[in-house]
Coordinates of C-alpha atoms in Angstrom, one line a residue:
X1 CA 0.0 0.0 0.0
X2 CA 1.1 3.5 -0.9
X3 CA 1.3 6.5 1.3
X4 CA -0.2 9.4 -0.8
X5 CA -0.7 13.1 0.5
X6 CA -3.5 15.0 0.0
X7 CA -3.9 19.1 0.5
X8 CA -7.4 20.0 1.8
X9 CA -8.9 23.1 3.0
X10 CA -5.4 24.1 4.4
X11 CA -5.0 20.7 6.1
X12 CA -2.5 18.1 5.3
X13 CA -4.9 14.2 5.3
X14 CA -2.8 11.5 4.2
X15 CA -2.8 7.7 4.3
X16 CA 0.1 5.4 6.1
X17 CA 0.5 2.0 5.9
X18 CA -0.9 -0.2 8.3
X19 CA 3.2 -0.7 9.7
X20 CA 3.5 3.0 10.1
X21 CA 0.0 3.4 11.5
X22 CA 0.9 1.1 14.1
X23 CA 4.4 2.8 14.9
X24 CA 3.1 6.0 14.7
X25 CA 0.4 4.9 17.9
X26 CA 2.6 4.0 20.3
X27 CA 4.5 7.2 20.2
X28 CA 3.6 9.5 22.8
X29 CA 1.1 12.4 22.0
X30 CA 3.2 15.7 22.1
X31 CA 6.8 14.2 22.3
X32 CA 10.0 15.6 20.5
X33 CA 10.7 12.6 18.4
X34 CA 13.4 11.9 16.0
X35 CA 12.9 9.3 13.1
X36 CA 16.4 7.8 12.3
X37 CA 16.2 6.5 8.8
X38 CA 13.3 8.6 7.5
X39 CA 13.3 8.1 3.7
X40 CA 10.4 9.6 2.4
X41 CA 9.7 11.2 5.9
X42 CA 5.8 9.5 5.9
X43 CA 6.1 9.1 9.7
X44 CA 7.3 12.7 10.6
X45 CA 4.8 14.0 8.2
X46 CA 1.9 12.0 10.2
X47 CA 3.4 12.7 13.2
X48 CA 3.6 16.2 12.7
X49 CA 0.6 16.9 10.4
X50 CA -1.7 14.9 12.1
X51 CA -0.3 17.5 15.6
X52 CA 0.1 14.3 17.8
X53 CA 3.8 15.9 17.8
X54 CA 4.9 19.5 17.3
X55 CA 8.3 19.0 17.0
X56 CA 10.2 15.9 14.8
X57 CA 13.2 16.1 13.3
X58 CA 13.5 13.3 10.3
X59 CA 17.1 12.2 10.1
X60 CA 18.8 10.1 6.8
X61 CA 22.5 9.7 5.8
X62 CA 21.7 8.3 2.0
X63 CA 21.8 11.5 -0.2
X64 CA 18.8 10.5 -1.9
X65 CA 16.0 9.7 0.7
X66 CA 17.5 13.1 2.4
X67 CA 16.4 14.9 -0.8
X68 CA 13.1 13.0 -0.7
X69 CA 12.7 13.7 2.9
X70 CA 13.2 17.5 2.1
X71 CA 11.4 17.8 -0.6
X72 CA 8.1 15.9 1.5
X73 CA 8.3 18.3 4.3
X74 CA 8.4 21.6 2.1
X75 CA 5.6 19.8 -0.4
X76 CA 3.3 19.6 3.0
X77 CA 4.3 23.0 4.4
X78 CA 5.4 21.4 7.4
X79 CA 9.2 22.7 7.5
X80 CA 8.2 24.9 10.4
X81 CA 7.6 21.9 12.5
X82 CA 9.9 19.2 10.7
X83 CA 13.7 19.6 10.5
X84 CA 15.5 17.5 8.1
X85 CA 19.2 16.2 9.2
X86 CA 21.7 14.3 7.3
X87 CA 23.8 12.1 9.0
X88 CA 24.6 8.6 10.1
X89 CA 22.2 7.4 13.3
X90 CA 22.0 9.8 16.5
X91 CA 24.9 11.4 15.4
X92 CA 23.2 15.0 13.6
X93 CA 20.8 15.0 17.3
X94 CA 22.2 16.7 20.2
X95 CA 21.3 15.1 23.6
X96 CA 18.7 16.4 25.2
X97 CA 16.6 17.8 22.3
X98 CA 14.5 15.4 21.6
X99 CA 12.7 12.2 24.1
X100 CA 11.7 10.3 21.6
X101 CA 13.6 7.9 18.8
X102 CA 11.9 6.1 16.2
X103 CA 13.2 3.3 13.7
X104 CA 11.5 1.6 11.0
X105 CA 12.4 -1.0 8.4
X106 CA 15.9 -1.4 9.9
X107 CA 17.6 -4.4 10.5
X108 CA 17.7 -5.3 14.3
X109 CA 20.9 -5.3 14.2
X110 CA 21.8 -2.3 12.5
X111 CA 19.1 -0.1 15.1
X112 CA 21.6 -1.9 18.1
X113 CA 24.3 -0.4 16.5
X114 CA 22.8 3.2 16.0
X115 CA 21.9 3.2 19.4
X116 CA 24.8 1.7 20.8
X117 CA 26.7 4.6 18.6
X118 CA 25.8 7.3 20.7
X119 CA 25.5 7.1 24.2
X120 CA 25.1 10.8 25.3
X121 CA 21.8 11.2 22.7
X122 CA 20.5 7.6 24.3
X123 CA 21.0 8.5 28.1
X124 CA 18.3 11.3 27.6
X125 CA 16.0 9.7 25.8
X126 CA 12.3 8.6 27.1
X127 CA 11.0 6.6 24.5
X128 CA 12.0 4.3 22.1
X129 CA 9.6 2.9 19.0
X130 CA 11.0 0.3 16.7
X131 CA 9.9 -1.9 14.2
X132 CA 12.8 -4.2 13.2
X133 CA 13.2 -6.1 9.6
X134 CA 13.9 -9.7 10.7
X135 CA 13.9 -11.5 14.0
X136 CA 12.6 -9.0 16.8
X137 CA 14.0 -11.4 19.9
X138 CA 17.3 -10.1 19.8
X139 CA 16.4 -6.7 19.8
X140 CA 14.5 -7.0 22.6
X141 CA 17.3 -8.8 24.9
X142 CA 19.5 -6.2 23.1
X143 CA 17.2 -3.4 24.9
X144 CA 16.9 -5.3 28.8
X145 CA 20.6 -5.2 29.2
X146 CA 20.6 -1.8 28.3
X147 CA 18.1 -0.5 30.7
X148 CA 15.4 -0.3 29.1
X149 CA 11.8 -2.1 29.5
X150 CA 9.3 -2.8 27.2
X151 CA 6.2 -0.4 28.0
X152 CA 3.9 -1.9 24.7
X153 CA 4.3 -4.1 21.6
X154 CA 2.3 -4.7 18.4
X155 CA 2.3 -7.0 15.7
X156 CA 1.1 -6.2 12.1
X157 CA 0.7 -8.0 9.2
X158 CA 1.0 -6.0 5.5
X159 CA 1.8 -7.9 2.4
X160 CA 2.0 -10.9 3.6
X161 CA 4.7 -9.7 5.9
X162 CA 4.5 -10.0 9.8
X163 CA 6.3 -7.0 11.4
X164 CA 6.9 -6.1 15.6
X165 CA 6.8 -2.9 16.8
X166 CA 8.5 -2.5 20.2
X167 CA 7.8 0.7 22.3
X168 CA 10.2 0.8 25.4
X169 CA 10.9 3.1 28.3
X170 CA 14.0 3.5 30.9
X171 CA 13.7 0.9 33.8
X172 CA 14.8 -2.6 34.7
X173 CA 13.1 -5.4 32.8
X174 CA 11.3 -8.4 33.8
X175 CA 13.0 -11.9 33.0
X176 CA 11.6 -13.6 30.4
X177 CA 11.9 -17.2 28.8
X178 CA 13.6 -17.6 25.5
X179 CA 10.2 -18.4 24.1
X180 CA 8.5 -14.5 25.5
X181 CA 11.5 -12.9 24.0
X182 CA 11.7 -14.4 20.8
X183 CA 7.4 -14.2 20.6
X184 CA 6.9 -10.7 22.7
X185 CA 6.2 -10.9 26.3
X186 CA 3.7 -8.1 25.8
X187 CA 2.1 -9.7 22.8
X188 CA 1.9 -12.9 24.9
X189 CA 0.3 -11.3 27.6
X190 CA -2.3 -9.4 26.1
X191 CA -2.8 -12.4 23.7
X192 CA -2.2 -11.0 20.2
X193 CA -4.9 -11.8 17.8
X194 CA -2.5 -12.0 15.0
X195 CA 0.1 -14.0 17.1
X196 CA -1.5 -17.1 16.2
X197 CA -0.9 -16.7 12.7
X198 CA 2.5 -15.8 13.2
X199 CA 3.1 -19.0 15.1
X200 CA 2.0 -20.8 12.6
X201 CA 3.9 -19.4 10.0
X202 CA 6.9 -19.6 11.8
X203 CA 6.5 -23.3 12.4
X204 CA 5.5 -24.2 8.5
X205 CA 9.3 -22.4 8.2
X206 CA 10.9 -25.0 10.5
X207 CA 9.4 -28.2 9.9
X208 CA 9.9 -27.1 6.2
X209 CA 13.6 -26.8 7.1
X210 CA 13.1 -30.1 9.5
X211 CA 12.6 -32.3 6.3
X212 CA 15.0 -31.1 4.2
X213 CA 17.5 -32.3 7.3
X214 CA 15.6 -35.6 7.5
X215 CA 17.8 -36.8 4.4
X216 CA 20.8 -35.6 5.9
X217 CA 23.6 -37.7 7.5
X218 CA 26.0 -36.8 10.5
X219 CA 25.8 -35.7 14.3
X220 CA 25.5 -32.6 13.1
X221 CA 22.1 -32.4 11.2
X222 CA 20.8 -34.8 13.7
X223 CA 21.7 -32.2 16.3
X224 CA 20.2 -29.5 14.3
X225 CA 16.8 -31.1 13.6
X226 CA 16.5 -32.0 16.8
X227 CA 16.8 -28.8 18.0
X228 CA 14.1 -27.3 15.3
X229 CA 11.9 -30.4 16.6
X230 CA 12.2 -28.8 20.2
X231 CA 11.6 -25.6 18.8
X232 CA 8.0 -26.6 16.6
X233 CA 7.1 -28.6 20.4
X234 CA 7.4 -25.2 21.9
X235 CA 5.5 -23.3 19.4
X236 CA 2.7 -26.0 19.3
X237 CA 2.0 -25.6 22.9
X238 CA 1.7 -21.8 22.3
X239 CA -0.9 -22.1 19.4
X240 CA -2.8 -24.0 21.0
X241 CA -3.1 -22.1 24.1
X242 CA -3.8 -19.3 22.0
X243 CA -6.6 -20.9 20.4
X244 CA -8.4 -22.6 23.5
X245 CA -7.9 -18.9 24.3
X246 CA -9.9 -17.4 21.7
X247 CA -12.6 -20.5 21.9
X248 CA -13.3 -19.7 25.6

């Protein structure tokens, strides 16, 4: 789905994508936020047009989306409200002057790195909303032994796609088994309608991969499947108290 822009009446009404929508929730009405990796800017311009937040500052180091980010913020008339910054991660943001960071469509492991890059901008910050490309687990162990806890998650589904979006605060966070971080202990708790379905594409994945190590000879395939066997046990016993969940 497109993001398209629309000039009505002196207002700015536009579309996001159901990932951005979601993203765009969980960040606090009236924070200063700064969206590292903005491309076209669509988030800043919802967050800013829409006036959940006065003050964003969209922030790209490709020369090209920091063109299109420009040229989106002075199409909407919003440059008085969204400041465009080139630069790698955190870097262009001084600490202090903004409470908010959000990341989206970034590998996991490339928003542990921006954020490990630059301690002084992190250590003010209040909020964190990201929605990883890949495997969120990491990510969110990455975030606990960092000092911060997970305040909310979501789960979306666009294009056939699942994606996590993790909002997290300051504070010490709970322990969790390796199943709640790899699923989301939030999404766990509050019983994700769509977390079924993610399940159970996630194990059609690994018993997929489990027969193609059926053939296979040696300790070490046999200690591979066995370990993806473990994994599809653990996943089964989630589904299905998910589903006598949503019968009761």
């Amino acid at each position: 789905m497109l993001t398209f822009f629309i000039i009505m009446t002196g207002k700015l009404v536009f579309t996001l994508p159901v990932r951005l929508r979601a993203v765009a929730a969980l960040v606090p009405a009236g924070s200063a936020v700064a969206d590292i990796g903005s491309d076209h800017a669509f988030l800043p311009l919802y967050l800013a047009g829409s006036g959940r937040c006065t003050r964003v500052i969209a922030v790209e180091v490709a020369p090209g989306p920091y063109r299109r980010a420009l040229a989106a913020v002075q199409a909407a008339g919003l440059g008085d409200r969204i400041e465009v910054r080139r630069g790698n991660g955190l870097a262009p943001l001084q600490p202090g002057e903004v409470d908010t960071v959000t990341m989206t469509g970034l590998g996991a492991v490339t928003q542990q790195e921006i954020l490990a890059a630059g301690p002084e901008v992190r250590r003010q910050l209040r909020h964190l909303v990201l929605q990883p490309q890949g495997k969120a687990g990491p990510l969110r162990r990455y975030l606990a032994a960092g000092g911060w806890r997970l305040e909310d998650e979501d789960l979306v589904l666009a294009g056939g796609h699942y994606y996590f979006i993790l909002a997290a605060v300051p504070g010490e966070s709970p322990a969790y088994s390796d199943l709640e971080w790899q699923l989301g202990p939030l999404l766990l708790q509050k019983r994700h309608p769509l977390l079924a379905g993610y399940i159970l594409d996630k194990m059609e994945k690994l018993t997929a991969a489990a027969g193609q190590l059926s053939q296979a000879r040696g300790a070490v395939a046999r200690t591979r499947r066995g370990e993806l066997d473990r994994q599809l046990a653990r996943l089964q016993e989630v589904a299905t108290w998910l589903q006598n969940v949503v019968k009761s």
